[in-house]
């Protein structure tokens, strides 16, 4: 079996606090192990576990005493750098109508396949991170995943929950059969309706530089701008091993606008956005 990684990304966010949790399993030529990464507005941590600590049962996964699935997450990690315990329960999840990768989901040898398990769900719970309480009452939740061998060489990812909606957008360098192209996948959930923007539907990134993204697909246009963020380091897979360092702003200032023709669905500035900007220009 070739080198690989498989991981989930859970985001729990109240009006004042953000906690993201990334459980994953990895295999490279050197080793096979699993990990849990924690990211808040101010800190990030990575804890490794032996691969024997990883178990998957149906739609749930477990790493040691930590559990993850559509019903919620349970955390119990105790190291010299990180002491975290608590649990959060999820309300009904909101999956997409079909795979975010569309027809690309059946292409062999893609270095990374993205998935979205829930665009929006309620979160109730309490988690303590090094003594600090993260309290979630009717808070916002988001859940996605990735699997493959490596993260894209260059990419931008952003996610944000807001009143009446939620969005996710990624623009990435995609290698296929000896050539590369800039691929787009994105979803806007707005007042219960799903709007999808993707390369396989004709979406194009007409702007992707200096923290700005502008995606056009027919008469739909989604704009995302990173205004100010505090980047926290995370480990990402490179050929199955967690040797690459990327940076995420878990709760940062950003601007979003979504329109169809002359009709603007929404246009707002927020300090609750999540952004990873890994483009060289």
mmCIF file of C-alpha atoms in Angstrom:
data_model
loop_
_atom_site.group_PDB
_atom_site.id
_atom_site.type_symbol
_atom_site.label_atom_id
_atom_site.label_comp_id
_atom_site.label_asym_id
_atom_site.label_seq_id
_atom_site.Cartn_x
_atom_site.Cartn_y
_atom_site.Cartn_z
ATOM 1 C CA UNK A 1 0.000 0.000 0.000
ATOM 2 C CA UNK A 2 1.361 3.432 -0.938
ATOM 3 C CA UNK A 3 1.947 6.232 1.551
ATOM 4 C CA UNK A 4 -1.267 7.837 2.689
ATOM 5 C CA UNK A 5 -3.066 10.030 5.215
ATOM 6 C CA UNK A 6 -6.671 10.201 6.339
ATOM 7 C CA UNK A 7 -8.027 12.918 8.591
ATOM 8 C CA UNK A 8 -11.029 14.907 9.737
ATOM 9 C CA UNK A 9 -11.404 18.580 10.637
ATOM 10 C CA UNK A 10 -13.942 19.585 13.289
ATOM 11 C CA UNK A 11 -14.621 23.241 14.018
ATOM 12 C CA UNK A 12 -16.617 24.358 17.056
ATOM 13 C CA UNK A 13 -17.257 28.087 17.300
ATOM 14 C CA UNK A 14 -19.217 30.357 19.607
ATOM 15 C CA UNK A 15 -19.559 34.128 19.361
ATOM 16 C CA UNK A 16 -16.287 34.539 21.256
ATOM 17 C CA UNK A 17 -14.319 31.265 21.060
ATOM 18 C CA UNK A 18 -13.047 28.877 18.380
ATOM 19 C CA UNK A 19 -11.741 25.347 18.790
ATOM 20 C CA UNK A 20 -10.677 23.187 15.837
ATOM 21 C CA UNK A 21 -9.693 19.534 16.230
ATOM 22 C CA UNK A 22 -7.934 17.419 13.581
ATOM 23 C CA UNK A 23 -7.679 13.657 14.188
ATOM 24 C CA UNK A 24 -5.693 11.773 11.538
ATOM 25 C CA UNK A 25 -3.826 8.584 10.669
ATOM 26 C CA UNK A 26 -0.685 8.532 8.488
ATOM 27 C CA UNK A 27 1.532 6.002 6.754
ATOM 28 C CA UNK A 28 4.933 6.675 5.194
ATOM 29 C CA UNK A 29 7.955 4.571 4.336
ATOM 30 C CA UNK A 30 9.441 5.500 7.695
ATOM 31 C CA UNK A 31 6.492 4.940 10.028
ATOM 32 C CA UNK A 32 2.793 4.568 10.563
ATOM 33 C CA UNK A 33 1.133 6.590 13.309
ATOM 34 C CA UNK A 34 -1.860 8.760 14.173
ATOM 35 C CA UNK A 35 -2.189 12.242 15.599
ATOM 36 C CA UNK A 36 -4.554 14.828 17.001
ATOM 37 C CA UNK A 37 -4.004 18.511 16.363
ATOM 38 C CA UNK A 38 -5.727 21.258 18.338
ATOM 39 C CA UNK A 39 -5.972 24.851 17.184
ATOM 40 C CA UNK A 40 -7.496 27.881 18.905
ATOM 41 C CA UNK A 41 -7.321 31.595 18.205
ATOM 42 C CA UNK A 42 -4.035 31.834 20.104
ATOM 43 C CA UNK A 43 -2.319 28.425 20.120
ATOM 44 C CA UNK A 44 -1.864 25.119 18.292
ATOM 45 C CA UNK A 45 -0.647 21.701 19.433
ATOM 46 C CA UNK A 46 0.066 18.317 17.851
ATOM 47 C CA UNK A 47 0.063 15.053 19.800
ATOM 48 C CA UNK A 48 1.211 11.763 18.227
ATOM 49 C CA UNK A 49 -0.195 8.338 19.085
ATOM 50 C CA UNK A 50 0.814 4.808 18.082
ATOM 51 C CA UNK A 51 -1.168 3.528 15.127
ATOM 52 C CA UNK A 52 -2.686 0.850 17.376
ATOM 53 C CA UNK A 53 -4.574 3.659 19.137
ATOM 54 C CA UNK A 54 -6.595 4.327 15.971
ATOM 55 C CA UNK A 55 -9.896 2.503 15.499
ATOM 56 C CA UNK A 56 -12.767 3.108 13.117
ATOM 57 C CA UNK A 57 -16.232 1.760 13.762
ATOM 58 C CA UNK A 58 -18.856 2.626 11.179
ATOM 59 C CA UNK A 59 -18.967 6.414 10.936
ATOM 60 C CA UNK A 60 -16.932 7.046 14.102
ATOM 61 C CA UNK A 61 -13.218 7.018 14.786
ATOM 62 C CA UNK A 62 -11.289 6.689 18.032
ATOM 63 C CA UNK A 63 -7.715 7.608 18.905
ATOM 64 C CA UNK A 64 -6.932 6.407 22.393
ATOM 65 C CA UNK A 65 -9.590 7.823 24.696
ATOM 66 C CA UNK A 66 -10.622 10.463 22.135
ATOM 67 C CA UNK A 67 -13.733 9.896 20.033
ATOM 68 C CA UNK A 68 -15.040 11.653 16.939
ATOM 69 C CA UNK A 69 -18.216 11.307 14.865
ATOM 70 C CA UNK A 70 -21.546 12.801 13.875
ATOM 71 C CA UNK A 71 -22.803 12.744 17.470
ATOM 72 C CA UNK A 72 -19.889 14.868 18.685
ATOM 73 C CA UNK A 73 -16.346 14.722 20.002
ATOM 74 C CA UNK A 74 -14.820 13.537 23.286
ATOM 75 C CA UNK A 75 -11.324 14.758 24.160
ATOM 76 C CA UNK A 76 -8.924 13.423 26.792
ATOM 77 C CA UNK A 77 -5.268 14.313 26.149
ATOM 78 C CA UNK A 78 -2.676 14.781 28.859
ATOM 79 C CA UNK A 79 0.897 15.697 27.913
ATOM 80 C CA UNK A 80 3.404 18.157 29.415
ATOM 81 C CA UNK A 81 2.368 20.755 26.797
ATOM 82 C CA UNK A 82 -1.347 20.029 26.437
ATOM 83 C CA UNK A 83 -4.002 19.094 28.958
ATOM 84 C CA UNK A 84 -7.400 18.931 27.276
ATOM 85 C CA UNK A 85 -10.597 17.239 28.348
ATOM 86 C CA UNK A 86 -14.287 17.631 27.694
ATOM 87 C CA UNK A 87 -16.956 16.821 25.157
ATOM 88 C CA UNK A 88 -19.222 18.525 22.670
ATOM 89 C CA UNK A 89 -22.483 17.150 21.323
ATOM 90 C CA UNK A 90 -23.589 17.876 17.749
ATOM 91 C CA UNK A 91 -27.094 18.563 16.545
ATOM 92 C CA UNK A 92 -28.291 17.092 13.229
ATOM 93 C CA UNK A 93 -25.546 17.435 10.627
ATOM 94 C CA UNK A 94 -26.087 19.072 7.225
ATOM 95 C CA UNK A 95 -24.323 16.990 4.529
ATOM 96 C CA UNK A 96 -23.976 18.006 0.901
ATOM 97 C CA UNK A 97 -26.307 16.690 -1.793
ATOM 98 C CA UNK A 98 -23.378 14.826 -3.391
ATOM 99 C CA UNK A 99 -19.588 14.467 -3.107
ATOM 100 C CA UNK A 100 -17.805 17.841 -3.144
ATOM 101 C CA UNK A 101 -15.244 16.348 -5.577
ATOM 102 C CA UNK A 102 -17.962 15.571 -8.133
ATOM 103 C CA UNK A 103 -16.604 13.525 -11.072
ATOM 104 C CA UNK A 104 -13.051 14.021 -9.762
ATOM 105 C CA UNK A 105 -13.928 11.643 -6.918
ATOM 106 C CA UNK A 106 -13.432 8.680 -9.286
ATOM 107 C CA UNK A 107 -10.090 9.830 -10.719
ATOM 108 C CA UNK A 108 -7.221 7.574 -9.607
ATOM 109 C CA UNK A 109 -3.982 8.878 -8.104
ATOM 110 C CA UNK A 110 -5.221 12.265 -6.925
ATOM 111 C CA UNK A 111 -2.817 13.437 -4.222
ATOM 112 C CA UNK A 112 -5.682 14.758 -2.048
ATOM 113 C CA UNK A 113 -9.424 14.132 -1.950
ATOM 114 C CA UNK A 114 -11.595 16.530 0.014
ATOM 115 C CA UNK A 115 -14.896 15.720 1.692
ATOM 116 C CA UNK A 116 -17.544 17.693 3.559
ATOM 117 C CA UNK A 117 -19.531 15.787 6.168
ATOM 118 C CA UNK A 118 -21.512 18.738 7.561
ATOM 119 C CA UNK A 119 -21.768 22.324 6.404
ATOM 120 C CA UNK A 120 -23.500 23.398 9.593
ATOM 121 C CA UNK A 121 -24.719 21.915 12.860
ATOM 122 C CA UNK A 122 -25.311 23.065 16.424
ATOM 123 C CA UNK A 123 -22.721 22.376 19.105
ATOM 124 C CA UNK A 124 -23.369 22.012 22.822
ATOM 125 C CA UNK A 125 -20.608 21.247 25.279
ATOM 126 C CA UNK A 126 -17.664 22.261 27.376
ATOM 127 C CA UNK A 127 -13.958 21.639 26.771
ATOM 128 C CA UNK A 128 -11.018 22.645 28.961
ATOM 129 C CA UNK A 129 -7.727 23.437 27.204
ATOM 130 C CA UNK A 130 -4.840 23.914 29.646
ATOM 131 C CA UNK A 131 -7.316 25.143 32.205
ATOM 132 C CA UNK A 132 -9.204 27.517 29.911
ATOM 133 C CA UNK A 133 -12.891 26.750 29.482
ATOM 134 C CA UNK A 134 -14.377 26.627 25.989
ATOM 135 C CA UNK A 135 -18.135 26.789 26.438
ATOM 136 C CA UNK A 136 -20.398 26.018 23.488
ATOM 137 C CA UNK A 137 -24.133 26.716 23.834
ATOM 138 C CA UNK A 138 -26.114 26.677 20.585
ATOM 139 C CA UNK A 139 -22.752 27.237 18.925
ATOM 140 C CA UNK A 140 -21.798 26.619 15.291
ATOM 141 C CA UNK A 141 -20.135 23.449 14.024
ATOM 142 C CA UNK A 142 -18.480 22.439 10.748
ATOM 143 C CA UNK A 143 -16.958 19.067 9.728
ATOM 144 C CA UNK A 144 -14.820 18.124 6.715
ATOM 145 C CA UNK A 145 -12.054 15.686 5.810
ATOM 146 C CA UNK A 146 -9.108 14.932 3.542
ATOM 147 C CA UNK A 147 -7.367 11.781 2.387
ATOM 148 C CA UNK A 148 -4.588 10.928 -0.040
ATOM 149 C CA UNK A 149 -0.800 11.188 0.093
ATOM 150 C CA UNK A 150 -0.078 14.951 0.249
ATOM 151 C CA UNK A 151 -1.721 18.332 0.625
ATOM 152 C CA UNK A 152 -1.599 20.430 -2.573
ATOM 153 C CA UNK A 153 1.684 22.253 -3.168
ATOM 154 C CA UNK A 154 -0.187 25.554 -3.209
ATOM 155 C CA UNK A 155 -3.716 26.200 -2.036
ATOM 156 C CA UNK A 156 -6.128 28.510 -0.262
ATOM 157 C CA UNK A 157 -8.888 27.288 2.034
ATOM 158 C CA UNK A 158 -11.451 29.308 3.905
ATOM 159 C CA UNK A 159 -14.534 28.476 5.931
ATOM 160 C CA UNK A 160 -17.066 30.583 7.782
ATOM 161 C CA UNK A 161 -20.392 30.103 9.528
ATOM 162 C CA UNK A 162 -22.762 33.064 9.760
ATOM 163 C CA UNK A 163 -26.461 33.800 10.375
ATOM 164 C CA UNK A 164 -28.591 31.843 7.888
ATOM 165 C CA UNK A 165 -25.600 30.212 6.279
ATOM 166 C CA UNK A 166 -22.161 28.693 5.982
ATOM 167 C CA UNK A 167 -19.503 28.545 3.288
ATOM 168 C CA UNK A 168 -16.387 26.634 2.339
ATOM 169 C CA UNK A 169 -14.033 27.476 -0.510
ATOM 170 C CA UNK A 170 -10.753 25.974 -1.662
ATOM 171 C CA UNK A 171 -8.525 26.870 -4.606
ATOM 172 C CA UNK A 172 -5.634 24.473 -5.111
ATOM 173 C CA UNK A 173 -2.858 23.444 -7.465
ATOM 174 C CA UNK A 174 -3.936 20.001 -8.751
ATOM 175 C CA UNK A 175 -1.494 17.632 -10.519
ATOM 176 C CA UNK A 176 -3.105 15.064 -12.834
ATOM 177 C CA UNK A 177 -1.393 12.844 -15.411
ATOM 178 C CA UNK A 178 1.694 14.986 -15.775
ATOM 179 C CA UNK A 179 0.068 18.417 -15.925
ATOM 180 C CA UNK A 180 -1.250 20.825 -13.311
ATOM 181 C CA UNK A 181 -4.277 23.068 -13.107
ATOM 182 C CA UNK A 182 -5.807 25.378 -10.524
ATOM 183 C CA UNK A 183 -8.898 23.640 -9.214
ATOM 184 C CA UNK A 184 -11.856 25.136 -7.389
ATOM 185 C CA UNK A 185 -14.287 23.512 -4.972
ATOM 186 C CA UNK A 186 -16.701 25.496 -2.865
ATOM 187 C CA UNK A 187 -20.153 25.452 -1.340
ATOM 188 C CA UNK A 188 -22.351 28.240 -0.054
ATOM 189 C CA UNK A 189 -25.219 27.199 2.198
ATOM 190 C CA UNK A 190 -27.633 30.129 2.283
ATOM 191 C CA UNK A 191 -31.089 30.030 3.871
ATOM 192 C CA UNK A 192 -31.309 26.265 3.484
ATOM 193 C CA UNK A 193 -30.224 26.181 -0.161
ATOM 194 C CA UNK A 194 -26.914 24.773 -1.435
ATOM 195 C CA UNK A 195 -24.963 26.689 -4.082
ATOM 196 C CA UNK A 196 -21.942 24.862 -5.430
ATOM 197 C CA UNK A 197 -18.960 26.360 -7.249
ATOM 198 C CA UNK A 198 -16.476 23.915 -8.738
ATOM 199 C CA UNK A 199 -14.122 23.415 -11.649
ATOM 200 C CA UNK A 200 -16.293 20.567 -12.923
ATOM 201 C CA UNK A 201 -19.222 23.030 -13.076
ATOM 202 C CA UNK A 202 -17.234 25.716 -14.884
ATOM 203 C CA UNK A 203 -15.963 27.743 -11.908
ATOM 204 C CA UNK A 204 -12.769 29.777 -12.409
ATOM 205 C CA UNK A 205 -10.531 31.597 -9.956
ATOM 206 C CA UNK A 206 -10.275 34.952 -11.728
ATOM 207 C CA UNK A 207 -8.336 36.340 -8.757
ATOM 208 C CA UNK A 208 -6.179 34.464 -6.245
ATOM 209 C CA UNK A 209 -3.438 36.636 -4.808
ATOM 210 C CA UNK A 210 -2.598 38.898 -1.865
ATOM 211 C CA UNK A 211 -5.182 37.256 0.353
ATOM 212 C CA UNK A 212 -7.978 37.777 -2.150
ATOM 213 C CA UNK A 213 -10.125 35.187 -3.925
ATOM 214 C CA UNK A 214 -12.752 35.833 -6.590
ATOM 215 C CA UNK A 215 -14.559 32.852 -8.087
ATOM 216 C CA UNK A 216 -16.840 33.154 -11.110
ATOM 217 C CA UNK A 217 -19.191 30.440 -12.372
ATOM 218 C CA UNK A 218 -21.708 31.637 -14.925
ATOM 219 C CA UNK A 219 -23.621 34.452 -13.237
ATOM 220 C CA UNK A 220 -22.497 33.368 -9.737
ATOM 221 C CA UNK A 221 -19.600 35.158 -8.064
ATOM 222 C CA UNK A 222 -18.051 34.481 -4.657
ATOM 223 C CA UNK A 223 -15.461 36.841 -3.227
ATOM 224 C CA UNK A 224 -13.362 36.111 -0.124
ATOM 225 C CA UNK A 225 -10.710 38.408 1.327
ATOM 226 C CA UNK A 226 -8.404 37.739 4.246
ATOM 227 C CA UNK A 227 -8.206 41.063 6.086
ATOM 228 C CA UNK A 228 -6.241 40.212 9.215
ATOM 229 C CA UNK A 229 -5.271 36.895 10.733
ATOM 230 C CA UNK A 230 -3.062 35.384 13.411
ATOM 231 C CA UNK A 231 -1.455 32.337 11.813
ATOM 232 C CA UNK A 232 -0.895 29.230 13.923
ATOM 233 C CA UNK A 233 1.369 26.417 12.682
ATOM 234 C CA UNK A 234 -0.125 23.042 11.788
ATOM 235 C CA UNK A 235 1.478 19.911 10.422
ATOM 236 C CA UNK A 236 0.305 18.685 7.021
ATOM 237 C CA UNK A 237 1.041 15.505 5.050
ATOM 238 C CA UNK A 238 3.806 15.270 2.468
ATOM 239 C CA UNK A 239 3.924 11.824 0.897
ATOM 240 C CA UNK A 240 2.112 10.382 3.888
ATOM 241 C CA UNK A 241 4.414 11.835 6.549
ATOM 242 C CA UNK A 242 3.552 14.900 8.645
ATOM 243 C CA UNK A 243 6.665 16.875 7.726
ATOM 244 C CA UNK A 244 5.141 19.978 6.134
ATOM 245 C CA UNK A 245 4.237 23.048 8.175
ATOM 246 C CA UNK A 246 1.238 25.103 7.087
ATOM 247 C CA UNK A 247 -0.484 27.955 8.900
ATOM 248 C CA UNK A 248 -4.104 28.532 9.778
ATOM 249 C CA UNK A 249 -5.954 31.492 11.193
ATOM 250 C CA UNK A 250 -8.757 29.739 13.068
ATOM 251 C CA UNK A 251 -10.748 32.916 13.776
ATOM 252 C CA UNK A 252 -9.693 35.915 11.744
ATOM 253 C CA UNK A 253 -11.044 39.000 10.038
ATOM 254 C CA UNK A 254 -12.324 38.414 6.528
ATOM 255 C CA UNK A 255 -14.771 39.783 3.995
ATOM 256 C CA UNK A 256 -17.209 37.698 1.943
ATOM 257 C CA UNK A 257 -19.632 38.595 -0.834
ATOM 258 C CA UNK A 258 -21.834 36.258 -2.838
ATOM 259 C CA UNK A 259 -24.007 37.342 -5.717
ATOM 260 C CA UNK A 260 -25.940 36.087 -8.705
ATOM 261 C CA UNK A 261 -25.964 38.618 -11.494
ATOM 262 C CA UNK A 262 -26.921 41.930 -9.940
ATOM 263 C CA UNK A 263 -28.550 40.308 -6.917
ATOM 264 C CA UNK A 264 -26.313 40.221 -3.823
ATOM 265 C CA UNK A 265 -27.180 37.342 -1.482
ATOM 266 C CA UNK A 266 -24.854 38.618 1.234
ATOM 267 C CA UNK A 267 -21.888 40.917 1.788
ATOM 268 C CA UNK A 268 -20.281 41.138 5.219
ATOM 269 C CA UNK A 269 -17.128 41.464 7.284
ATOM 270 C CA UNK A 270 -16.522 39.038 10.143
ATOM 271 C CA UNK A 271 -13.916 38.146 12.772
ATOM 272 C CA UNK A 272 -15.071 34.490 12.856
ATOM 273 C CA UNK A 273 -13.537 33.296 9.572
ATOM 274 C CA UNK A 274 -10.998 30.499 9.185
ATOM 275 C CA UNK A 275 -8.266 30.858 6.556
ATOM 276 C CA UNK A 276 -5.272 28.913 5.273
ATOM 277 C CA UNK A 277 -3.397 30.841 2.597
ATOM 278 C CA UNK A 278 -0.565 28.818 1.069
ATOM 279 C CA UNK A 279 -0.057 30.538 -2.278
ATOM 280 C CA UNK A 280 3.313 31.897 -3.349
ATOM 281 C CA UNK A 281 1.664 34.823 -5.096
#
